[in-house]
Amino acid sequence: MRHCFGVDIGGTTVKIGFFAQDGTLIDKWEIKSRTENGGENILPDITKSLNDYLTEKNLDKKRMMGIGVGIPGPVNKQGIVQQTANLGWGYKNIKAEFEELSGMKVRVENDANVAALGEMWKGGGDGYGNLVLITLGTGVGGGILVGGEAVVGEHGGGGEIGHMQVNPYEKEVCGCGRRGCLEQYASATGIARLTRRRLEKDDSPSTLRGGEISAKTVFDAMKEGDVVATEVVEEFGSYLGKAIETIAVIIDPHIVVIGGGVSKAGEILLDYVKKNFRKEAFFANKELKFSLAKLGNDAGIYGAAKLFIN
Amino acid sequence: MRHCFGVDIGGTTVKIGFFAQDGTLIDKWEIKSRTENGGENILPDITKSLNDYLTEKNLDKKRMMGIGVGIPGPVNKQGIVQQTANLGWGYKNIKAEFEELSGMKVRVENDANVAALGEMWKGGGDGYGNLVLITLGTGVGGGILVGGEAVVGEHGGGGEIGHMQVNPYEKEVCGCGRRGCLEQYASATGIARLTRRRLEKDDSPSTLRGGEISAKTVFDAMKEGDVVATEVVEEFGSYLGKAIETIAVIIDPHIVVIGGGVSKAGEILLDYVKKNFRKEAFFANKELKFSLAKLGNDAGIYGAAKLFIN
């Protein structure tokens, strides 16, 4: 039995998984991401952690299949990034540098794409190779697989579905400088924004008034029957459903998997998205499946390992 | 030198090309599409035409690489269609039937996808494997290539970009039964519809009043400085530019190639589309290239042949 590492590099922590060739996750751990000084310590820190592990387990580096890596930013087919703001990196040939440091083979992809690979392989994607992962967190991220391969895009910008424009009449500005992006309605911050906007509109009673407003409190209030919260979730579902409808006419996926912190609201969230999607979907896409992500924070290490496992 | 056929089956004619292995088009011709009786004669008619050609040229069928085929409808990876209305076909295993009839290898794809392959290979796509072909004809069709391969989609519905919803406030119904589809604004019929709507709005003078209204007359009037026609072209460019912006954040292509009858308006059409695209494009997509299709009605036979030529 041979093995590989799956490494998911984030702005705060690096998640590391040690996998058997058959896809079994044997061990996992985290180290800190030292992003200071242009992130110069990140790859050496990971290398030390992997070497320590191999030494401790008395494993031969030459028998390792390689290291799959997920990166929080656009990365091209050669494993080169132009800039990865969250890690402090400017131009960097990650693949070449990390192979040199570690003495193992390295494959690198964008973190949203490896998360999509992970969900396809071991999570909510049930093996479907035509898959869209939508991550509803602080922002809205996306990973798109066609025939089991990530759609990286020509400039590393594939799957940037948080920046689909879904409302031409929006007045507030998105983080990207444009207006009406999906992220302004379907992220955790977007749902809070919709809620504040709705509460300011009139005096309708709501348990949300005066309390903390977050995606969690809104979904919780909706589950308790709060009318204002239900209206907000309906609006959220309408924007996300429409965005998925547009994705569907373009690439016609088999399944849409929804993950990220907001997806902890559970099946009820899917209900609102599906209802709004089906209301106006193109006939060829009516059979599109929906699922919640299942791997949580482990999607990245699974997907990174999958870069080496067939 | 070996050879292959590229066959583009349409509802009126079947276009056939005979290609050398190096991609040279040696001969091309057309036969009628006999769609009566469930289209039962179409494949036998093509087979006879190919056999006659091989006999006349004294070529050995065993030396042929195969027959690439484009079909006007969704077709799955196995070369099976559920229904191809324009040809009279219901369920049909085209690949198996045509291989049996012809004694040659057969590969089948959707006609929009093979046209995209053709433009990538020998047309306006300049060899770029991440390409979107948008065909502005009676309707709006699309073919999407990622890494040089067509995005067929799970239900054969990939690239149905004529049915992206670009106007949530549209009142008239699209052919698909929904409202606000790109096809309602960017097809030849869509441009005529926009023009009639604009002319009815007020009494602004226009050379288009009282005459024939078509995509051609509108673009011609715009080139002559007609203000109403210019407004219509601007509106057309705004809808198409926005749709391309959305496609770009999803799959981040290298180039968008615009073809179909409407594209005969020439470079000025691209100017209006590019201007509207760039106005609001996501930063990662600003470098997207645009081109006019170059192969016209031959895109299908080139792309079909490409299914056998590396």
XYZ file of C-alpha atoms in Angstrom:
620
model
C 0.000 0.000 0.000
C 1.348 3.432 -0.972
C 0.359 6.762 0.591
C 0.009 10.471 -0.124
C -0.500 13.746 1.706
C -3.411 16.130 1.205
C -2.508 19.672 2.274
C -5.039 22.528 2.491
C -3.237 25.845 2.999
C -5.421 28.561 4.537
C -4.689 32.037 5.850
C -4.762 30.901 9.508
C -3.962 27.189 9.534
C -2.569 24.538 7.226
C -4.608 21.327 7.360
C -2.711 18.154 6.602
C -4.043 14.653 5.931
C -2.139 11.394 5.464
C -4.010 9.051 3.130
C -3.696 5.470 1.990
C -3.835 4.762 -1.733
C -7.369 3.370 -1.311
C -8.566 6.794 -0.088
C -8.613 6.053 3.653
C -7.718 9.059 5.817
C -5.185 7.640 8.298
C -4.162 10.756 10.232
C -4.869 14.462 10.157
C -3.459 17.475 11.961
C -2.991 21.218 11.636
C -0.107 23.666 11.828
C -0.175 27.451 11.926
C 0.153 29.444 8.681
C 2.984 31.894 9.253
C 2.028 34.518 6.691
C 4.482 37.217 7.836
C 7.541 38.103 5.710
C 5.755 37.327 2.477
C 4.727 33.906 3.786
C 8.289 32.631 3.358
C 7.964 30.079 6.192
C 4.803 28.369 4.995
C 6.279 25.742 2.667
C 9.333 25.047 4.911
C 7.007 24.647 7.946
C 4.845 22.155 6.053
C 7.915 20.279 4.833
C 9.208 19.927 8.396
C 5.822 18.676 9.604
C 5.606 16.069 6.809
C 9.206 14.911 7.374
C 8.621 14.596 11.131
C 5.525 12.499 10.456
C 7.325 10.185 8.018
C 10.224 9.766 10.464
C 7.915 9.056 13.394
C 5.994 6.434 11.399
C 9.191 5.017 9.930
C 7.933 5.537 6.355
C 10.109 5.762 3.243
C 9.715 9.082 1.396
C 10.497 7.341 -1.899
C 7.377 5.225 -1.508
C 5.113 8.293 -1.174
C 2.841 9.015 -4.167
C 3.124 12.760 -3.596
C 1.632 15.840 -1.978
C -1.636 17.342 -3.228
C -2.048 20.989 -2.286
C -4.993 23.414 -2.150
C -4.242 27.166 -2.258
C -6.588 30.073 -1.421
C -6.322 31.852 -4.769
C -6.009 31.390 -8.532
C -3.260 28.952 -9.550
C -2.462 27.900 -13.099
C -1.933 24.441 -14.584
C 1.819 24.657 -13.949
C 1.305 25.224 -10.202
C 2.304 28.893 -10.356
C 0.496 31.708 -8.537
C 0.730 35.396 -9.425
C -0.403 36.504 -5.992
C -2.010 34.842 -2.990
C -2.959 37.746 -0.735
C -4.105 35.637 2.247
C -0.730 33.892 2.471
C 1.438 36.926 1.776
C 2.713 35.366 -1.459
C 3.472 37.264 -4.636
C 4.596 35.397 -7.771
C 5.567 31.877 -6.731
C 6.196 28.584 -8.497
C 4.688 26.512 -5.695
C 5.034 23.178 -7.443
C 8.743 23.592 -8.219
C 9.648 25.111 -4.834
C 7.728 22.566 -2.804
C 9.070 19.601 -4.822
C 12.598 20.903 -4.238
C 11.984 21.366 -0.500
C 10.092 18.150 0.163
C 11.702 15.721 -2.247
C 8.243 14.490 -3.218
C 5.982 15.055 -6.235
C 3.585 17.996 -5.826
C 0.316 18.924 -7.520
C -1.409 22.234 -6.770
C -4.930 23.557 -7.368
C -7.201 26.286 -6.107
C -8.759 25.442 -2.705
C -12.351 25.708 -3.955
C -11.569 23.246 -6.738
C -9.934 20.729 -4.412
C -12.881 21.042 -2.010
C -15.167 20.230 -4.953
C -12.995 17.204 -5.772
C -13.205 16.120 -2.121
C -16.989 16.396 -2.025
C -17.272 14.522 -5.332
C -15.074 11.733 -4.029
C -16.055 11.215 -0.415
C -18.754 13.772 0.406
C -22.122 15.046 -0.806
C -21.233 14.654 -4.479
C -21.754 10.899 -4.542
C -19.145 10.316 -7.212
C -20.704 12.637 -9.776
C -18.016 14.115 -12.019
C -20.174 17.005 -13.268
C -20.456 18.876 -10.007
C -20.697 22.428 -8.717
C -19.679 23.121 -5.117
C -21.025 26.407 -3.757
C -19.473 27.490 -0.468
C -21.560 29.933 1.548
C -19.208 31.435 4.131
C -18.064 34.980 4.816
C -18.074 35.201 1.029
C -19.452 32.890 -1.659
C -16.934 30.568 -3.317
C -17.296 27.950 -5.973
C -15.576 24.932 -7.445
C -16.713 23.449 -10.745
C -15.927 19.958 -12.002
C -16.585 18.840 -15.572
C -15.905 15.169 -16.233
C -14.231 14.949 -12.814
C -11.718 17.709 -13.595
C -11.703 21.200 -12.123
C -12.552 24.093 -14.439
C -9.538 26.233 -13.591
C -10.224 28.836 -16.260
C -7.807 30.693 -18.469
C -6.790 33.203 -15.774
C -7.442 30.938 -12.768
C -10.873 32.572 -12.431
C -13.142 29.556 -13.034
C -15.898 29.018 -10.475
C -15.954 32.607 -9.171
C -19.696 32.293 -8.823
C -19.897 34.636 -5.837
C -19.405 37.363 -8.410
C -22.208 36.464 -10.778
C -24.386 39.539 -11.046
C -27.861 38.537 -9.907
C -29.413 41.942 -9.226
C -28.890 44.746 -11.751
C -30.622 47.221 -9.410
C -28.397 46.859 -6.344
C -27.074 50.171 -4.967
C -24.545 48.928 -2.403
C -21.071 47.949 -3.564
C -19.662 44.405 -3.345
C -16.107 43.770 -2.097
C -15.072 43.363 -5.753
C -16.171 46.929 -6.551
C -19.178 45.920 -8.626
C -22.862 45.830 -7.625
C -25.424 43.028 -7.334
C -23.047 40.059 -6.940
C -24.458 36.787 -5.549
C -22.107 37.161 -2.583
C -24.110 40.242 -1.489
C -27.177 38.037 -0.862
C -26.088 34.458 -0.253
C -23.006 34.742 2.002
C -23.270 34.907 5.790
C -22.647 38.644 5.645
C -25.084 38.959 2.737
C -27.884 37.267 4.685
C -27.232 39.592 7.653
C -27.341 42.559 5.276
C -30.656 41.426 3.739
C -32.032 41.036 7.257
C -31.005 44.499 8.448
C -32.427 45.977 5.273
C -35.716 44.142 5.782
C -35.970 45.162 9.468
C -35.394 48.810 8.580
C -38.123 48.737 5.949
C -41.027 48.724 8.395
C -42.047 47.805 11.945
C -43.079 44.193 11.368
C -42.552 42.281 14.597
C -39.584 39.908 14.622
C -37.607 38.087 17.280
C -34.529 39.292 15.404
C -35.038 42.918 16.488
C -32.459 44.094 19.000
C -30.526 40.799 18.962
C -27.484 39.521 17.125
C -28.098 39.215 13.407
C -26.237 36.434 11.616
C -27.022 33.694 9.105
C -27.466 31.336 12.076
C -29.904 33.546 14.040
C -31.911 34.228 10.863
C -32.276 30.551 9.951
C -33.060 29.709 13.583
C -35.778 32.398 13.720
C -37.188 31.132 10.413
C -37.413 27.607 11.837
C -39.383 29.080 14.786
C -41.849 30.639 12.324
C -40.616 34.254 12.401
C -42.269 35.950 9.406
C -39.505 38.473 8.710
C -36.811 35.783 8.890
C -38.846 33.619 6.512
C -39.067 36.476 4.017
C -35.291 36.926 4.179
C -34.636 33.220 3.618
C -37.043 33.301 0.683
C -35.114 36.224 -0.811
C -31.802 34.405 -0.218
C -33.239 31.291 -1.910
C -34.495 33.316 -4.832
C -31.077 34.829 -5.603
C -29.194 31.573 -5.106
C -31.795 29.578 -7.054
C -31.565 31.998 -9.980
C -27.769 31.855 -9.974
C -27.870 28.046 -10.071
C -30.395 28.180 -12.915
C -27.888 30.263 -14.902
C -24.983 27.941 -14.085
C -27.179 25.032 -15.210
C -27.918 26.373 -18.706
C -24.209 26.989 -19.218
C -22.618 23.739 -18.005
C -25.564 21.439 -17.154
C -24.086 19.754 -14.061
C -25.350 16.543 -12.455
C -25.351 17.879 -8.899
C -24.976 21.101 -6.926
C -23.391 20.648 -3.493
C -23.832 23.463 -0.978
C -21.284 23.887 1.803
C -19.720 26.526 4.036
C -20.875 27.798 7.431
C -24.290 28.940 6.181
C -25.096 25.411 5.012
C -25.199 24.287 8.650
C -28.819 25.495 8.534
C -29.411 22.060 7.001
C -31.953 20.553 4.632
C -34.376 23.463 5.035
C -31.850 25.676 3.257
C -31.799 23.256 0.314
C -35.607 23.327 0.243
C -35.676 27.078 -0.333
C -32.958 26.898 -2.984
C -34.535 23.954 -4.840
C -37.992 25.521 -4.795
C -36.673 28.734 -6.325
C -34.477 26.888 -8.827
C -37.282 24.659 -10.086
C -39.745 27.512 -10.430
C -38.029 28.709 -13.590
C -35.399 26.169 -14.595
C -34.812 25.391 -18.283
C -36.381 22.037 -19.226
C -33.051 20.289 -19.807
C -31.965 21.065 -16.232
C -35.077 20.092 -14.271
C -33.426 16.892 -13.025
C -30.476 18.686 -11.409
C -29.703 17.147 -8.004
C -28.931 19.088 -4.821
C -26.999 18.020 -1.762
C -25.382 19.454 1.333
C -21.600 19.204 1.608
C -20.597 16.446 4.007
C -16.888 16.803 4.651
C -16.879 20.231 6.345
C -13.314 21.425 6.913
C -11.893 18.127 5.635
C -13.077 18.638 2.036
C -9.795 20.361 1.181
C -7.451 17.616 2.398
C -9.566 14.902 0.750
C -9.637 16.768 -2.569
C -5.912 17.567 -2.401
C -5.136 13.874 -1.826
C -7.429 13.005 -4.741
C -4.990 14.830 -7.043
C -2.795 11.729 -6.567
C -5.409 8.993 -6.189
C -7.402 7.656 -9.163
C -1.682 10.000 -45.368
C -4.969 8.832 -43.817
C -8.335 10.598 -44.104
C -11.637 11.163 -42.320
C -15.103 12.535 -42.978
C -16.726 15.444 -41.134
C -20.525 15.291 -41.347
C -22.834 18.074 -40.153
C -26.435 16.876 -40.137
C -28.993 19.701 -40.269
C -32.762 19.765 -40.696
C -32.552 20.725 -44.390
C -29.158 19.560 -45.637
C -26.322 17.286 -44.586
C -22.926 18.908 -45.111
C -20.063 16.523 -45.758
C -16.337 17.196 -45.799
C -13.461 14.889 -46.746
C -10.327 15.756 -44.776
C -6.683 14.701 -44.788
C -5.100 13.704 -41.484
C -3.240 17.028 -41.395
C -6.558 18.911 -41.335
C -6.744 19.925 -44.988
C -10.289 20.022 -46.372
C -9.995 18.151 -49.679
C -13.618 18.069 -50.856
C -17.001 19.153 -49.589
C -20.567 18.668 -50.735
C -24.147 18.539 -49.505
C -27.041 16.136 -49.698
C -30.670 16.644 -48.718
C -31.849 15.660 -45.230
C -34.864 13.403 -45.768
C -36.559 13.869 -42.400
C -39.875 12.182 -43.311
C -40.753 8.747 -41.810
C -38.905 9.461 -38.596
C -35.780 10.411 -40.525
C -35.118 6.753 -41.354
C -33.290 7.588 -44.606
C -30.801 10.067 -43.222
C -28.014 7.708 -42.144
C -28.455 5.330 -45.175
C -28.368 8.365 -47.524
C -25.139 9.622 -45.950
C -23.625 6.137 -46.066
C -24.387 5.867 -49.781
C -22.862 9.289 -50.445
C -19.664 8.411 -48.540
C -19.376 5.018 -50.238
C -19.860 6.581 -53.678
C -17.117 9.105 -52.905
C -14.664 6.436 -51.718
C -15.378 4.306 -54.807
C -14.977 7.240 -57.175
C -11.653 8.207 -55.579
C -10.555 4.591 -55.366
C -9.945 4.847 -51.604
C -9.836 1.924 -49.185
C -12.482 2.171 -46.451
C -10.173 0.293 -44.073
C -7.673 3.158 -44.278
C -10.255 5.763 -43.183
C -9.828 7.153 -39.660
C -13.564 7.462 -39.212
C -16.616 9.699 -39.491
C -17.142 12.632 -37.129
C -20.772 13.708 -36.870
C -22.580 16.822 -35.595
C -26.263 16.498 -34.636
C -28.795 19.312 -34.029
C -29.720 18.316 -30.484
C -28.455 16.899 -27.191
C -26.388 13.725 -27.596
C -24.694 11.846 -24.791
C -21.131 10.530 -24.511
C -22.192 7.156 -25.937
C -23.518 8.746 -29.128
C -27.159 8.187 -28.199
C -29.955 10.746 -28.664
C -33.287 10.688 -26.861
C -34.966 12.858 -29.465
C -33.806 15.055 -32.339
C -36.936 16.904 -33.406
C -35.442 18.596 -36.480
C -34.446 15.245 -37.998
C -37.570 13.323 -37.033
C -35.540 11.037 -34.762
C -36.708 9.630 -31.442
C -34.401 7.468 -29.317
C -31.480 6.442 -31.522
C -28.028 4.966 -30.956
C -26.452 6.960 -33.779
C -22.915 5.752 -33.174
C -23.817 2.051 -33.223
C -26.245 2.318 -36.165
C -23.941 4.430 -38.299
C -20.886 2.241 -37.595
C -22.917 -0.813 -38.616
C -24.147 0.871 -41.800
C -20.897 2.498 -42.870
C -18.293 0.007 -41.701
C -16.251 2.901 -40.304
C -15.666 4.270 -36.802
C -18.110 6.998 -35.783
C -17.986 9.752 -33.149
C -21.004 11.980 -32.512
C -21.477 15.311 -30.745
C -23.941 18.159 -30.598
C -23.680 20.492 -33.628
C -22.968 23.594 -31.522
C -20.099 21.793 -29.820
C -18.566 20.592 -33.083
C -18.902 24.104 -34.513
C -16.980 25.371 -31.449
C -14.303 22.719 -32.069
C -14.110 23.803 -35.715
C -13.683 27.486 -34.815
C -11.062 26.607 -32.196
C -9.129 24.565 -34.722
C -9.323 26.458 -37.996
C -11.455 29.533 -37.371
C -11.740 32.554 -35.095
C -10.664 30.616 -32.003
C -6.959 30.645 -32.891
C -6.280 27.330 -31.198
C -7.545 28.392 -27.777
C -8.932 25.352 -25.919
C -10.977 27.412 -23.429
C -13.476 28.826 -25.860
C -17.127 29.833 -26.008
C -18.838 29.973 -29.396
C -22.028 32.025 -29.420
C -24.147 31.601 -32.542
C -26.557 34.446 -33.222
C -29.060 33.123 -35.756
C -32.824 32.654 -35.668
C -32.116 31.625 -32.076
C -29.004 31.892 -29.912
C -26.884 28.754 -29.638
C -23.674 28.037 -27.830
C -20.780 25.613 -27.714
C -18.367 25.594 -24.795
C -14.893 24.081 -24.802
C -12.848 23.566 -21.650
C -9.322 22.290 -22.237
C -10.242 21.627 -25.870
C -13.159 19.341 -24.964
C -16.845 20.172 -25.347
C -18.882 20.661 -22.179
C -21.693 18.278 -23.102
C -23.400 18.476 -19.718
C -25.106 15.786 -17.720
C -28.330 15.874 -19.762
C -26.761 17.065 -23.031
C -27.751 20.625 -22.058
C -24.299 22.246 -21.815
C -23.895 25.539 -23.671
C -27.611 26.403 -23.851
C -26.678 30.018 -23.365
C -29.578 31.333 -25.431
C -31.653 30.463 -22.385
C -29.690 32.363 -19.780
C -32.135 34.727 -18.131
C -30.790 38.222 -18.631
C -33.888 40.316 -17.924
C -36.046 39.455 -14.902
C -38.640 42.049 -15.971
C -39.440 40.744 -19.455
C -43.182 40.274 -20.098
C -43.104 38.453 -23.446
C -42.554 34.693 -23.468
C -39.522 32.994 -25.031
C -39.889 29.889 -27.221
C -38.835 27.822 -24.198
C -41.821 29.062 -22.176
C -39.784 31.234 -19.814
C -39.224 34.997 -19.870
C -36.147 37.177 -20.327
C -33.867 34.673 -22.111
C -30.815 36.020 -23.980
C -32.341 34.665 -27.194
C -35.148 37.235 -26.863
C -32.608 40.066 -27.329
C -29.575 38.774 -29.172
C -30.965 36.528 -31.919
C -31.990 37.870 -35.330
C -35.637 37.672 -34.282
C -34.755 39.216 -30.909
C -33.094 42.228 -32.521
C -36.143 42.724 -34.779
C -38.369 42.494 -31.695
C -36.283 45.083 -29.792
C -36.497 47.353 -32.833
C -40.261 47.118 -33.190
C -40.638 47.747 -29.488
C -38.376 50.811 -29.682
C -40.182 52.208 -32.743
C -43.574 51.851 -31.019
C -42.321 53.680 -27.918
C -42.337 57.150 -29.490
C -42.162 59.015 -32.802
C -38.359 59.394 -33.045
C -37.440 59.590 -36.721
C -35.753 56.499 -38.150
C -35.043 55.148 -41.607
C -36.332 51.831 -40.278
C -39.943 53.053 -40.108
C -42.175 51.469 -42.735
C -39.421 49.229 -44.109
C -38.318 45.649 -43.511
C -36.999 45.138 -39.994
C -34.290 42.524 -39.592
C -30.920 42.232 -37.847
C -29.314 43.217 -41.156
C -31.417 46.341 -41.768
C -30.924 47.438 -38.141
C -27.124 47.087 -38.249
C -27.057 48.764 -41.686
C -29.117 51.707 -40.366
C -26.844 51.946 -37.319
C -23.798 52.149 -39.595
C -25.530 55.023 -41.429
C -25.959 56.869 -38.116
C -29.636 56.154 -37.459
C -30.218 57.074 -33.798
C -32.986 54.557 -33.099
C -30.986 51.730 -34.687
C -27.962 52.733 -32.608
C -30.035 52.568 -29.424
C -31.232 49.091 -30.365
C -27.694 47.868 -31.064
C -26.598 49.341 -27.735
C -29.385 47.422 -25.975
C -28.429 44.220 -27.849
C -24.790 44.752 -26.807
C -25.768 45.354 -23.216
C -27.689 42.065 -22.901
C -25.065 40.036 -24.737
C -22.203 41.721 -22.855
C -23.837 40.963 -19.522
C -24.445 37.338 -20.474
C -20.773 36.952 -21.435
C -19.742 38.563 -18.152
C -21.716 35.871 -16.317
C -20.260 33.064 -18.430
C -16.803 34.478 -17.686
C -17.094 34.350 -13.876
C -18.282 30.747 -14.138
C -15.780 29.197 -16.557
C -13.228 31.970 -17.283
C -12.647 31.244 -20.994
C -9.744 32.516 -23.076
C -11.857 33.680 -26.006
C -15.471 34.258 -27.015
C -16.166 33.664 -30.709
C -19.360 35.126 -32.153
C -20.910 33.535 -35.215
C -24.266 32.994 -36.930
C -26.083 35.187 -39.445
C -26.220 38.232 -37.141
C -22.412 38.247 -36.860
C -22.212 39.233 -40.533
C -22.643 42.791 -39.202
C -18.889 42.516 -38.631
C -16.388 44.087 -36.237
C -18.795 46.862 -35.199
C -20.960 44.211 -33.527
C -17.958 43.040 -31.500
C -17.273 46.663 -30.489
C -20.702 47.002 -28.874
C -20.408 43.651 -27.116
C -16.849 44.271 -25.852
C -17.697 47.768 -24.626
C -20.637 46.464 -22.613
C -18.698 43.454 -21.330
C -15.733 45.496 -20.128
C -17.894 48.079 -18.404
C -18.613 45.717 -15.553
C -16.460 42.627 -15.953
C -14.942 40.919 -12.891
C -11.245 41.749 -12.588
C -10.067 38.205 -13.336
C -11.856 38.275 -16.693
C -10.810 41.665 -18.044
C -8.381 40.062 -20.504
C -11.038 37.944 -22.212
C -10.538 37.981 -25.999
C -13.293 38.363 -28.587
C -13.384 37.275 -32.198
C -15.807 36.782 -35.062
C -16.352 33.235 -36.296
C -14.493 32.620 -39.536
C -15.700 29.303 -40.927
C -19.363 30.174 -41.556
C -21.313 27.085 -42.590
C -18.128 24.987 -42.676
C -17.525 25.155 -38.900
C -19.575 21.991 -38.401
C -17.684 19.788 -40.881
C -14.305 21.021 -39.595
C -15.277 20.365 -35.973
C -16.777 16.974 -36.796
C -13.541 15.962 -38.550
C -11.584 17.227 -35.541
C -13.227 14.462 -33.477
C -10.792 12.157 -35.316
C -7.801 14.441 -35.787
C -5.447 15.327 -32.923
